[in-house]
Short mmCIF file of C-alpha atoms in Angstrom, two decimals:
data_model
loop_
_atom_site.label_atom_id
_atom_site.label_comp_id
_atom_site.label_asym_id
_atom_site.label_seq_id
_atom_site.Cartn_x
_atom_site.Cartn_y
_atom_site.Cartn_z
CA MET A 1 -16.82 2.38 -32.86
CA ALA A 2 -13.25 2.87 -30.79
CA SER A 3 -13.61 3.58 -27.34
CA PRO A 4 -12.70 7.13 -26.45
CA ASN A 5 -9.89 5.86 -24.18
CA SER A 6 -8.07 3.78 -26.99
CA LEU A 7 -5.53 6.36 -27.39
CA ASP A 8 -4.30 5.37 -23.88
CA VAL A 9 -3.35 1.88 -24.38
CA PRO A 10 -0.12 1.43 -23.12
CA ILE A 11 2.76 0.83 -26.07
CA GLY A 12 3.74 -2.66 -24.71
CA ILE A 13 -0.11 -4.01 -24.50
CA LYS A 14 -0.20 -2.43 -28.77
CA ILE A 15 2.51 -4.25 -29.55
CA ILE A 16 1.06 -7.49 -27.68
CA GLN A 17 -2.32 -6.96 -29.51
CA LYS A 18 -0.55 -6.59 -32.45
CA SER A 19 1.94 -9.62 -32.26
CA THR A 20 1.34 -13.23 -33.44
CA PHE A 21 2.31 -14.81 -30.15
CA PHE A 22 -1.28 -15.90 -29.03
CA CYS A 23 -3.42 -18.20 -30.84
CA PRO A 24 -6.03 -16.96 -32.80
CA ARG A 25 -9.07 -15.26 -31.02
CA LYS A 26 -11.30 -16.41 -28.60
CA THR A 27 -9.13 -18.91 -26.95
CA PHE A 28 -8.37 -17.01 -24.07
CA ASN A 29 -10.53 -14.73 -21.99
CA ARG A 30 -9.94 -11.26 -22.11
CA ASN A 31 -11.17 -10.01 -19.53
CA ALA A 32 -8.95 -12.70 -17.12
CA TRP A 33 -5.90 -12.09 -18.74
CA TYR A 34 -6.17 -8.07 -18.26
CA ARG A 35 -7.21 -8.42 -14.44
CA SER A 36 -3.92 -10.72 -14.25
CA SER A 37 -1.93 -8.68 -15.51
CA VAL A 38 -2.91 -6.03 -13.07
CA VAL A 39 -2.74 -7.76 -10.07
CA VAL A 40 1.09 -8.52 -11.00
CA LEU A 41 1.93 -5.59 -11.97
CA THR A 42 0.28 -3.77 -9.04
CA PHE A 43 1.57 -5.87 -6.78
CA LEU A 44 5.03 -5.80 -8.06
CA THR A 45 4.64 -1.71 -8.20
CA TYR A 46 3.64 -1.22 -4.42
CA MET A 47 6.03 -4.07 -3.48
CA CYS A 48 8.61 -1.81 -5.09
CA TYR A 49 7.40 1.26 -3.27
CA HIS A 50 8.26 -0.75 0.07
CA MET A 51 11.41 -1.94 -1.24
CA ASN A 52 12.45 1.28 -1.50
CA ARG A 53 11.85 2.89 1.50
CA LYS A 54 13.12 0.13 4.02
CA PRO A 55 16.52 0.17 3.71
CA VAL A 56 16.89 3.60 5.76
CA SER A 57 15.78 1.29 8.67
CA VAL A 58 19.04 -0.89 8.08
CA VAL A 59 21.49 1.74 7.22
CA LYS A 60 20.86 3.77 10.42
CA SER A 61 22.35 0.79 12.42
CA VAL A 62 25.93 1.62 10.51
CA LEU A 63 25.26 5.70 10.42
CA HIS A 64 25.31 5.45 14.26
CA ARG A 65 26.76 2.19 16.35
CA ASN A 66 29.07 0.89 19.16
CA CYS A 67 32.52 1.66 17.55
CA SER A 68 34.37 0.19 20.15
CA ALA A 69 32.56 -3.40 18.59
CA VAL A 70 33.82 -2.38 15.07
CA ASP A 71 37.56 -2.40 15.96
CA PRO A 72 38.54 -2.89 19.58
CA ASN A 73 42.18 -3.39 19.11
CA THR A 74 42.85 -0.35 17.47
CA PRO A 75 42.80 2.65 19.65
CA HIS A 76 41.29 5.70 18.16
CA ASN A 77 40.79 9.65 19.00
CA THR A 78 36.93 9.18 19.52
CA ASP A 79 34.41 6.80 20.87
CA ASN A 80 32.29 7.67 17.56
CA TRP A 81 34.85 7.13 14.76
CA CYS A 82 33.17 4.90 13.03
CA ASP A 83 29.75 6.80 12.67
CA TRP A 84 28.88 8.60 9.63
CA ALA A 85 28.20 12.82 10.37
CA PRO A 86 25.98 14.30 11.59
CA PHE A 87 24.65 10.92 13.02
CA ASP A 88 28.35 10.88 15.20
CA GLN A 89 26.67 13.38 17.79
CA ASP A 90 24.95 12.39 21.57
CA ASP A 91 21.57 13.21 20.01
CA ALA A 92 22.25 10.82 17.16
CA SER A 93 18.84 8.88 17.89
CA THR A 94 17.11 12.22 17.99
CA LEU A 95 18.30 12.86 14.54
CA LEU A 96 18.10 9.67 12.80
CA GLY A 97 14.18 9.94 14.27
CA LEU A 98 13.87 13.79 12.24
CA PHE A 99 15.82 11.48 9.03
CA ASP A 100 12.90 8.98 9.52
CA SER A 101 10.22 11.44 10.07
CA SER A 102 11.40 14.36 7.67
CA PHE A 103 9.95 11.56 4.89
CA LEU A 104 7.16 10.65 7.11
CA PHE A 105 5.48 14.04 7.50
CA ALA A 106 6.00 14.77 3.94
CA TYR A 107 4.08 11.66 2.64
CA ALA A 108 1.39 12.25 5.21
CA ALA A 109 0.88 15.91 4.06
CA ALA A 110 1.39 15.35 0.37
CA MET A 111 -0.74 12.31 0.32
CA PHE A 112 -3.99 14.22 0.42
CA VAL A 113 -3.05 16.19 -2.52
CA SER A 114 -1.94 13.20 -4.01
CA GLY A 115 -5.26 11.21 -3.95
CA LEU A 116 -7.03 14.41 -5.62
CA VAL A 117 -4.35 14.36 -8.34
CA ALA A 118 -5.07 10.79 -8.95
CA GLU A 119 -8.53 10.98 -9.71
CA ARG A 120 -7.82 13.23 -12.41
CA VAL A 121 -5.05 12.54 -14.42
CA SER A 122 -3.62 8.79 -15.99
CA LEU A 123 -2.88 6.41 -13.57
CA ARG A 124 -0.19 4.96 -15.62
CA TYR A 125 1.39 7.88 -16.17
CA PHE A 126 1.11 9.07 -12.24
CA LEU A 127 2.50 5.73 -11.13
CA ALA A 128 5.11 5.31 -13.83
CA LEU A 129 6.33 8.90 -12.68
CA GLY A 130 6.36 8.48 -9.04
CA MET A 131 8.31 5.26 -9.42
CA ILE A 132 10.98 6.97 -11.39
CA LEU A 133 11.04 9.72 -9.39
CA SER A 134 11.59 7.62 -6.23
CA GLY A 135 14.40 5.54 -7.53
CA ILE A 136 16.22 9.14 -7.79
CA ALA A 137 15.74 9.40 -4.48
CA GLY A 138 16.70 6.33 -3.22
CA TYR A 139 19.94 7.18 -5.60
CA MET A 140 20.78 10.42 -3.90
CA LEU A 141 21.05 9.13 -0.46
CA GLY A 142 23.59 6.70 -1.87
CA ILE A 143 25.78 9.28 -3.19
CA ALA A 144 25.86 10.83 0.08
CA LYS A 145 28.86 8.37 0.95
CA TYR A 146 30.31 8.48 -2.36
CA TYR A 147 30.57 12.34 -2.08
CA SER A 148 31.48 12.94 1.52
CA ILE A 149 27.79 14.75 2.51
CA HIS A 150 27.44 15.07 5.73
CA SER A 151 24.76 18.10 5.68
CA ILE A 152 21.68 17.58 7.74
CA PRO A 153 19.57 19.54 5.42
CA TYR A 154 20.59 17.73 2.36
CA PHE A 155 19.67 14.50 3.93
CA MET A 156 15.94 16.11 5.11
CA LEU A 157 15.37 17.51 2.06
CA VAL A 158 16.13 14.45 0.25
CA GLN A 159 14.23 12.34 2.59
CA ILE A 160 11.26 15.19 2.14
CA PHE A 161 11.18 15.04 -2.30
CA GLY A 162 11.55 10.98 -1.35
CA GLY A 163 8.15 11.22 0.76
CA ILE A 164 6.25 13.20 -1.91
CA VAL A 165 6.76 11.17 -5.00
CA GLN A 166 6.31 8.05 -2.50
CA THR A 167 2.58 9.70 -2.50
CA THR A 168 1.90 8.22 -6.32
CA GLY A 169 1.98 4.57 -4.78
CA TRP A 170 -0.72 3.78 -2.79
CA PRO A 171 -3.78 5.94 -4.21
CA GLY A 172 -2.46 4.89 -7.71
CA VAL A 173 -2.53 1.33 -7.23
CA VAL A 174 -5.70 1.03 -5.01
CA ALA A 175 -7.66 2.82 -7.50
CA VAL A 176 -6.82 0.63 -10.55
CA MET A 177 -7.18 -2.49 -8.41
CA GLY A 178 -10.72 -1.03 -7.37
CA ASN A 179 -11.41 0.00 -11.45
CA TRP A 180 -10.61 -3.49 -12.17
CA PHE A 181 -12.40 -5.84 -9.47
CA GLY A 182 -15.40 -5.54 -7.88
CA LYS A 183 -17.22 -5.91 -4.47
CA GLY A 184 -17.09 -9.60 -4.24
CA LYS A 185 -14.63 -11.26 -1.81
CA ARG A 186 -12.69 -8.09 -1.70
CA GLY A 187 -11.23 -8.61 1.71
CA PHE A 188 -9.82 -12.24 0.89
CA ILE A 189 -8.33 -10.68 -2.73
CA PHE A 190 -7.25 -7.85 -1.14
CA GLY A 191 -5.37 -9.52 1.79
CA VAL A 192 -3.41 -11.56 -0.34
CA TRP A 193 -2.24 -8.73 -2.77
CA ASN A 194 -1.71 -6.70 0.42
CA SER A 195 1.45 -8.69 1.21
CA HIS A 196 3.20 -6.99 -1.53
CA THR A 197 4.11 -4.62 1.31
CA SER A 198 5.49 -6.93 3.72
CA ILE A 199 7.54 -8.75 0.86
CA GLY A 200 8.82 -5.03 -0.30
CA ASN A 201 10.10 -4.49 3.20
CA ILE A 202 11.55 -8.23 3.36
CA LEU A 203 13.50 -7.67 0.26
CA GLY A 204 14.03 -4.02 0.90
CA THR A 205 15.88 -5.17 4.25
CA VAL A 206 17.62 -8.23 2.81
CA ILE A 207 19.04 -6.15 -0.07
CA ALA A 208 20.55 -3.13 2.38
CA GLY A 209 21.32 -5.90 4.55
CA TYR A 210 23.58 -7.18 1.98
CA TYR A 211 25.49 -4.21 1.34
CA VAL A 212 25.16 -2.39 4.77
CA GLU A 213 28.58 -3.07 6.48
CA SER A 214 30.58 -3.26 2.87
CA ASP A 215 29.08 -0.07 1.65
CA TRP A 216 26.15 1.39 2.79
CA ALA A 217 25.79 3.11 -0.01
CA LEU A 218 24.77 0.18 -2.25
CA SER A 219 21.62 -0.02 -0.26
CA PHE A 220 20.18 2.95 -1.52
CA ILE A 221 21.02 2.75 -4.64
CA VAL A 222 19.95 -0.72 -5.64
CA PRO A 223 16.35 -0.51 -4.57
CA GLY A 224 16.12 2.84 -6.60
CA VAL A 225 17.43 1.74 -9.62
CA ILE A 226 14.70 -1.48 -9.21
CA ILE A 227 11.98 0.82 -8.61
CA ALA A 228 12.51 2.81 -11.88
CA LEU A 229 13.01 0.22 -13.85
CA MET A 230 9.44 -1.36 -12.35
CA GLY A 231 7.70 2.58 -13.25
CA PHE A 232 9.08 1.96 -16.88
CA ILE A 233 7.71 -1.43 -16.70
CA ASN A 234 4.22 0.35 -15.74
CA PHE A 235 4.44 3.06 -18.62
CA LEU A 236 5.07 0.33 -21.27
CA PHE A 237 2.06 -2.37 -19.88
CA LEU A 238 0.08 -1.33 -17.02
CA VAL A 239 -3.91 -0.66 -18.00
CA PRO A 240 -5.19 1.26 -15.41
CA ASP A 241 -8.78 1.32 -16.15
CA PRO A 242 -10.94 -1.50 -18.10
CA MET A 243 -12.25 0.86 -20.46
CA ASP A 244 -9.08 1.45 -22.05
CA VAL A 245 -8.74 -2.18 -23.43
CA GLY A 246 -12.98 -2.69 -24.20
CA CYS A 247 -13.00 -4.62 -21.11
CA VAL A 248 -16.07 -4.94 -19.00
CA VAL A 249 -16.39 -1.91 -15.92
CA PRO A 250 -17.45 -3.83 -12.45
CA GLN A 251 -19.94 -2.34 -10.57
CA GLN A 252 -18.77 -1.56 -7.69
CA ASN A 253 -21.27 -1.08 -5.02
CA ARG A 254 -25.15 -0.76 -6.31
CA PRO A 255 -27.33 -3.83 -5.69
CA GLU A 256 -30.24 -2.08 -7.71
CA ILE A 257 -28.11 -2.23 -11.12
CA LYS A 258 -28.36 -5.73 -11.07
CA ASP A 259 -32.41 -5.24 -11.61
CA LYS A 260 -31.95 -2.31 -14.25
CA ALA A 261 -29.62 -4.60 -16.15
CA ILE A 262 -32.65 -7.22 -16.42
CA ASN A 263 -35.44 -5.60 -17.07
CA ASN A 264 -34.20 -2.66 -18.67
CA SER A 265 -33.83 -2.90 -22.57
CA TYR A 266 -30.07 -2.55 -24.15
CA GLN A 267 -28.99 -2.79 -27.58
CA ARG A 268 -27.63 -6.09 -28.12
CA LEU A 269 -23.93 -5.89 -29.75
CA PRO A 270 -22.95 -8.78 -32.28
CA SER A 271 -20.99 -11.24 -31.03
CA SER A 272 -17.00 -11.08 -32.23
CA ASP A 273 -17.67 -14.56 -34.20
CA GLU A 274 -20.43 -13.50 -35.79
CA GLU A 275 -19.40 -12.83 -39.65
CA GLY A 276 -18.90 -9.27 -40.84
CA ALA A 277 -19.82 -8.20 -37.12
CA ASP A 278 -19.32 -4.61 -36.62
CA TRP A 279 -19.92 -2.99 -33.45
CA ASP A 280 -21.38 0.43 -34.16
CA GLY A 281 -24.37 0.37 -31.61
CA GLY A 282 -22.53 2.81 -29.53
CA PRO A 283 -21.39 2.24 -25.63
CA VAL A 284 -22.87 0.67 -22.89
CA THR A 285 -23.36 2.53 -19.87
CA SER A 286 -22.08 1.12 -16.72
CA HIS A 287 -25.99 1.91 -15.20
CA ASP A 288 -26.70 -0.71 -17.52
CA VAL A 289 -24.89 -4.07 -16.63
CA ALA A 290 -24.24 -5.47 -13.10
CA ASP A 291 -20.64 -6.18 -11.17
CA PRO A 292 -19.28 -8.83 -13.76
CA ASP A 293 -18.39 -11.22 -10.55
CA ASP A 294 -22.03 -11.36 -10.09
CA ASN A 295 -22.92 -14.62 -12.05
CA SER A 296 -27.12 -14.53 -11.62
CA LEU A 297 -27.02 -12.86 -14.78
CA ASP A 298 -27.40 -14.75 -18.15
CA GLY A 299 -27.89 -14.39 -21.51
CA ASP A 300 -26.26 -11.17 -23.63
CA LEU A 301 -25.32 -9.85 -20.22
CA SER A 302 -22.64 -13.00 -19.55
CA ARG A 303 -21.44 -12.72 -22.83
CA LEU A 304 -20.68 -9.37 -22.91
CA HIS A 305 -18.78 -9.82 -19.96
CA SER A 306 -16.74 -12.81 -21.73
CA GLU A 307 -16.11 -10.81 -24.75
CA GLY A 308 -14.60 -8.00 -23.04
CA ARG A 309 -17.14 -5.35 -25.14
CA PRO A 310 -16.30 -1.93 -23.48
CA ILE A 311 -19.08 -0.12 -20.96
CA LEU A 312 -18.60 3.21 -20.54
CA PRO A 313 -19.47 5.21 -17.35
CA THR A 314 -21.89 8.04 -17.44
CA ASP A 315 -21.57 11.90 -16.65
CA ASN A 316 -22.79 11.19 -13.21
CA GLU A 317 -20.08 8.35 -12.57
CA ALA A 318 -16.92 10.99 -14.13
CA LYS A 319 -17.44 13.75 -11.42
CA PRO A 320 -14.57 13.16 -9.08
CA VAL A 321 -15.68 13.83 -5.49
CA GLY A 322 -14.43 16.06 -3.30
CA PHE A 323 -12.48 16.23 -0.03
CA PHE A 324 -14.99 17.04 2.16
CA GLY A 325 -17.71 15.05 -0.11
CA ALA A 326 -15.44 12.14 0.57
CA LEU A 327 -15.47 12.84 4.60
CA LYS A 328 -18.76 12.64 4.59
CA ILE A 329 -18.92 8.90 3.55
CA PRO A 330 -19.87 6.90 6.79
CA GLY A 331 -16.81 5.00 8.31
CA VAL A 332 -14.37 7.29 6.92
CA VAL A 333 -13.55 9.34 9.86
CA GLU A 334 -13.40 6.48 11.95
CA PHE A 335 -11.02 4.02 10.21
CA SER A 336 -8.60 7.01 9.04
CA LEU A 337 -7.80 7.95 13.09
CA CYS A 338 -8.03 3.96 13.77
CA LEU A 339 -5.41 3.79 11.09
CA PHE A 340 -3.37 7.10 12.43
CA PHE A 341 -2.42 5.06 15.73
CA ALA A 342 -2.45 1.39 13.80
CA LYS A 343 0.44 2.77 11.33
CA LEU A 344 2.10 4.58 14.15
CA VAL A 345 2.63 1.18 15.87
CA SER A 346 3.26 -0.38 12.24
CA TYR A 347 6.04 2.22 10.98
CA THR A 348 7.68 2.36 14.57
CA PHE A 349 8.30 -0.66 14.08
CA LEU A 350 9.53 -0.73 10.63
CA TYR A 351 12.24 1.73 11.35
CA TRP A 352 13.54 0.80 14.47
CA LEU A 353 13.19 -2.97 14.85
CA PRO A 354 16.81 -3.94 13.60
CA GLN A 355 17.91 -1.08 15.90
CA TYR A 356 16.10 -2.54 18.80
CA ILE A 357 16.87 -6.00 17.90
CA LYS A 358 20.54 -5.00 17.38
CA THR A 359 20.57 -2.77 20.84
CA SER A 360 19.06 -5.86 22.65
CA THR A 361 20.61 -8.87 21.48
CA SER A 362 24.17 -9.41 20.29
CA LEU A 363 23.50 -10.07 17.02
CA GLY A 364 25.50 -7.80 14.13
CA PRO A 365 23.69 -5.13 11.88
CA ALA A 366 23.10 -7.54 9.26
CA GLU A 367 21.62 -10.37 11.52
CA SER A 368 19.62 -7.76 12.93
CA ALA A 369 18.02 -6.83 9.92
CA ASP A 370 17.51 -10.77 8.49
CA LEU A 371 15.72 -11.26 11.58
CA SER A 372 13.80 -8.11 11.87
CA THR A 373 11.84 -9.73 8.50
CA VAL A 374 9.83 -12.04 10.71
CA PHE A 375 7.74 -9.60 11.85
CA ASP A 376 6.50 -8.59 7.97
CA VAL A 377 6.50 -12.54 7.22
CA GLY A 378 3.88 -12.20 10.30
CA GLY A 379 2.48 -9.46 8.73
CA ILE A 380 1.88 -11.33 5.09
CA VAL A 381 -0.17 -14.37 7.48
CA GLY A 382 -2.33 -11.50 9.12
CA GLY A 383 -3.17 -9.30 6.31
CA ILE A 384 -4.52 -12.19 4.57
CA ALA A 385 -5.97 -13.59 7.79
CA ALA A 386 -7.88 -10.46 8.38
CA GLY A 387 -9.50 -10.57 4.87
CA ILE A 388 -10.68 -13.74 4.85
CA ILE A 389 -12.34 -13.72 8.60
CA SER A 390 -13.71 -10.01 7.02
CA ASP A 391 -15.24 -11.49 4.10
CA TYR A 392 -16.63 -14.61 6.09
CA SER A 393 -17.98 -12.05 9.10
CA GLY A 394 -19.08 -9.12 7.23
CA LYS A 395 -17.62 -6.94 9.80
CA SER A 396 -14.69 -5.31 9.05
CA ALA A 397 -14.49 -2.82 12.45
CA SER A 398 -14.77 -6.05 14.85
CA THR A 399 -11.72 -7.88 12.76
CA CYS A 400 -9.41 -5.04 13.40
CA ALA A 401 -10.84 -4.79 17.36
CA VAL A 402 -10.45 -8.18 18.22
CA MET A 403 -6.59 -8.51 16.26
CA LEU A 404 -5.75 -4.98 18.61
CA VAL A 405 -7.06 -6.63 21.67
CA VAL A 406 -4.74 -9.19 21.22
CA ALA A 407 -1.92 -7.23 20.09
CA VAL A 408 -1.52 -5.15 23.18
CA PRO A 409 -0.43 -8.32 25.55
CA VAL A 410 2.11 -9.49 22.81
CA LEU A 411 3.85 -6.86 22.24
CA GLN A 412 4.41 -6.42 26.39
CA ILE A 413 5.20 -10.43 25.81
CA TYR A 414 8.01 -9.44 23.42
CA ASN A 415 9.58 -6.43 25.61
CA LEU A 416 10.14 -8.40 28.19
CA TYR A 417 10.93 -12.37 26.82
CA GLY A 418 11.83 -11.32 23.22
CA ALA A 419 15.57 -10.87 23.89
CA HIS A 420 15.96 -14.30 26.11
CA SER A 421 16.60 -16.76 23.06
CA LEU A 422 16.74 -16.28 19.27
CA ALA A 423 13.70 -18.68 19.12
CA LEU A 424 11.53 -16.96 21.42
CA ASN A 425 12.68 -13.48 19.66
CA PHE A 426 11.47 -14.84 16.24
CA GLY A 427 8.26 -16.62 17.70
CA LEU A 428 6.92 -13.45 18.86
CA LEU A 429 7.84 -11.11 15.93
CA LEU A 430 5.74 -13.68 14.11
CA VAL A 431 2.87 -13.03 16.15
CA ALA A 432 2.92 -9.46 17.07
CA GLY A 433 3.83 -8.98 13.10
CA LEU A 434 0.37 -11.01 12.61
CA LEU A 435 -1.23 -8.87 15.06
CA VAL A 436 0.15 -5.34 14.60
CA ASN A 437 -0.02 -6.03 10.40
CA GLY A 438 -3.57 -7.22 10.21
CA PRO A 439 -5.68 -4.43 10.93
CA TYR A 440 -3.49 -1.86 9.37
CA ALA A 441 -3.40 -4.25 5.97
CA LEU A 442 -6.95 -5.03 6.09
CA ILE A 443 -8.10 -0.53 6.81
CA THR A 444 -5.81 0.31 3.97
CA THR A 445 -7.31 -2.05 1.33
CA ALA A 446 -10.39 -3.55 1.59
CA VAL A 447 -12.11 -1.12 4.01
CA SER A 448 -10.36 1.93 1.98
CA ALA A 449 -11.98 0.30 -1.19
CA GLU A 450 -15.33 -0.34 0.30
CA LEU A 451 -15.96 2.48 1.32
CA GLY A 452 -14.39 4.54 -1.60
CA THR A 453 -17.51 2.94 -3.68
CA HIS A 454 -19.75 3.53 -0.68
CA HIS A 455 -23.41 3.13 -1.70
CA SER A 456 -24.05 6.62 -0.53
CA LEU A 457 -21.84 7.35 -3.67
CA GLN A 458 -24.71 6.16 -6.46
CA GLY A 459 -22.23 4.43 -8.15
CA ASN A 460 -19.62 6.83 -8.42
CA SER A 461 -16.45 4.91 -8.22
CA LYS A 462 -14.69 8.30 -8.47
CA ALA A 463 -14.32 8.55 -5.00
CA LEU A 464 -11.91 6.01 -4.50
CA ALA A 465 -8.40 6.88 -4.81
CA THR A 466 -9.66 10.54 -2.63
CA VAL A 467 -11.22 8.17 -0.05
CA THR A 468 -7.91 5.79 -0.26
CA ALA A 469 -5.74 8.91 0.37
CA ILE A 470 -7.61 10.03 2.97
CA ILE A 471 -7.06 7.41 4.99
CA ASP A 472 -3.88 6.25 4.15
CA GLY A 473 -2.72 10.00 4.78
CA THR A 474 -4.28 10.19 8.14
CA GLY A 475 -2.22 7.44 8.57
CA SER A 476 0.94 8.24 7.21
CA ILE A 477 0.65 11.07 9.66
CA GLY A 478 0.68 8.63 13.02
CA ALA A 479 3.19 6.96 10.57
CA ALA A 480 5.47 9.83 10.69
CA VAL A 481 4.81 10.79 14.53
CA GLY A 482 5.51 6.98 15.29
CA PRO A 483 9.31 6.38 14.66
CA LEU A 484 10.02 10.44 15.89
CA LEU A 485 8.74 9.70 19.32
CA ALA A 486 10.16 6.36 19.18
CA GLY A 487 13.55 7.86 18.96
CA VAL A 488 12.76 10.44 21.67
CA VAL A 489 11.60 7.97 24.02
CA SER A 490 14.41 5.67 23.48
CA GLN A 491 16.73 7.84 25.19
CA TRP A 492 14.96 7.10 28.16
CA GLY A 493 14.52 2.75 27.23
CA TRP A 494 12.75 0.59 25.14
CA ASN A 495 10.29 -0.25 27.57
CA LYS A 496 8.98 3.37 26.91
CA VAL A 497 8.74 2.77 23.50
CA PHE A 498 6.62 -0.47 24.34
CA TYR A 499 4.28 1.43 26.20
CA MET A 500 3.89 3.96 23.65
CA LEU A 501 3.12 1.15 21.31
CA MET A 502 0.57 -0.52 23.90
CA ALA A 503 -1.43 2.65 24.28
CA SER A 504 -1.48 3.40 20.51
CA ASP A 505 -3.13 0.16 19.84
CA VAL A 506 -5.70 0.77 22.98
CA LEU A 507 -6.44 4.14 21.35
CA ALA A 508 -7.03 2.69 18.15
CA LEU A 509 -9.33 0.03 19.62
CA VAL A 510 -11.40 2.78 21.43
CA LEU A 511 -11.84 4.53 17.98
CA LEU A 512 -13.91 1.48 16.18
CA VAL A 513 -16.36 1.01 19.53
CA ARG A 514 -18.54 2.50 17.91
CA LEU A 515 -18.24 1.04 14.51
CA VAL A 516 -18.17 -2.34 16.07
CA LYS A 517 -21.60 -1.92 18.25
CA ARG A 518 -23.19 -0.99 14.85
CA GLU A 519 -21.77 -4.21 13.57
CA ILE A 520 -23.03 -6.59 16.15
CA ARG A 521 -26.79 -4.39 16.43
CA PRO A 522 -27.13 -2.92 13.22
CA PRO A 523 -30.29 -0.64 12.93
CA PRO A 524 -33.29 -2.24 11.83
CA SER A 525 -33.61 0.04 8.47
CA HIS A 526 -31.81 -0.60 6.24
CA ALA A 527 -31.01 3.14 4.83
CA ASP A 528 -29.60 3.44 8.25
CA THR A 529 -27.56 0.67 8.11
CA TRP A 530 -23.51 0.93 7.79
CA GLN A 531 -21.75 -2.10 6.97
CA VAL A 532 -18.23 -2.60 4.65
#
């Protein structure tokens, strides 16, 4: 009996299944092989999404710069002769802030819709199309140089288009990961996996920095081509759901399922090694098995997991959760608002750090871009550290709160002393990246996945992309506001920008106070306990 989802098996996977490349059956763990492929593909996918959006922060340093330092020996009619119109005006910082925010506001608005769409379509097509369109958006920014386009509406419309199609990334990859991975050690798994964000930022910065002074158009076009190619690879090979290839579906957050799987009778499926075995006993629902990460089950359940027999969802699980239903999940509103301010800080660094380094030091555009990648290296460490601490302590809100508390003085220290020496700038950026991106990474990955499979949903994992979109969409509004405010506030000095960032971290901390209290002093009744 074929799985009803068998028609959605990617073309590349069908070719691999039919090829003779692999050794005879039972020589490798199918479930582990597919899981590994999903981790790698989703990692590369979102790495490309961030790589594609990063060049803007690098290129803006040549769209508007100090022209006297470019060619001081040759007289020119104007002081801004080297700038790219329309960013050659006195209010260029504000225009560049609008350039960033047109992308980010479109991203934030479309994110709420994107999560709802992702729950209802094939995630493979959803991601593949989104990546190809994102590549086209990057290409359109690059050709502005070759065709001498100097229109603000053009740049803003392309950025709006790019922001909309980029929303396919986060709900898509988190939903795919949530489909394949159970609850155990989720903070560590997502912490390591979430390094794709920082690695994508680093790659985008390095690629854009390589071309920025010679041909800034290629700073946009090259990442655009890469993300489009990765989208095609996803179309060929990404398996978004274990059911598509007959693998086990992890039970996300229903401890009672374990007892049901042990005590209730279910039809024994013949082993694939049994001569003449023909699996025609019908599907087993995911209510009848426990989390494949739970090693306490034995006998047929263990064999079922290892053989990758398809576990089909019940009708109850197949129903997507609406927007307002997702808002009722405990912790969604608090973490969403916290992410608003956490992402405001992170994206202000993302879009303005190369420009700030160039302004506050004697480094050029390429060197400033390279140094700014240290912040993302710190972000990788911070995301992994936050995930490990959260797994060990079981207190996600407290983990975020501690990092936010320490981040405030670190930002002030970097503001005061970061430009004094290269070594000090390097060290403080590393620590700042760790503390700023740690809470951001934890909330957008492990916390989102945990809330999307909260026990109040009674096993319905269809809320995952919606909850992820609500949390990340709210955070993305902050991500849009931050760079826009930074562009305006920087006209009165970068000190004011850092005060804004520190105030945002304090507000993010305040929003977590109630959740931290509940983690420290949990109520005695299990029904009222909130935990992620």
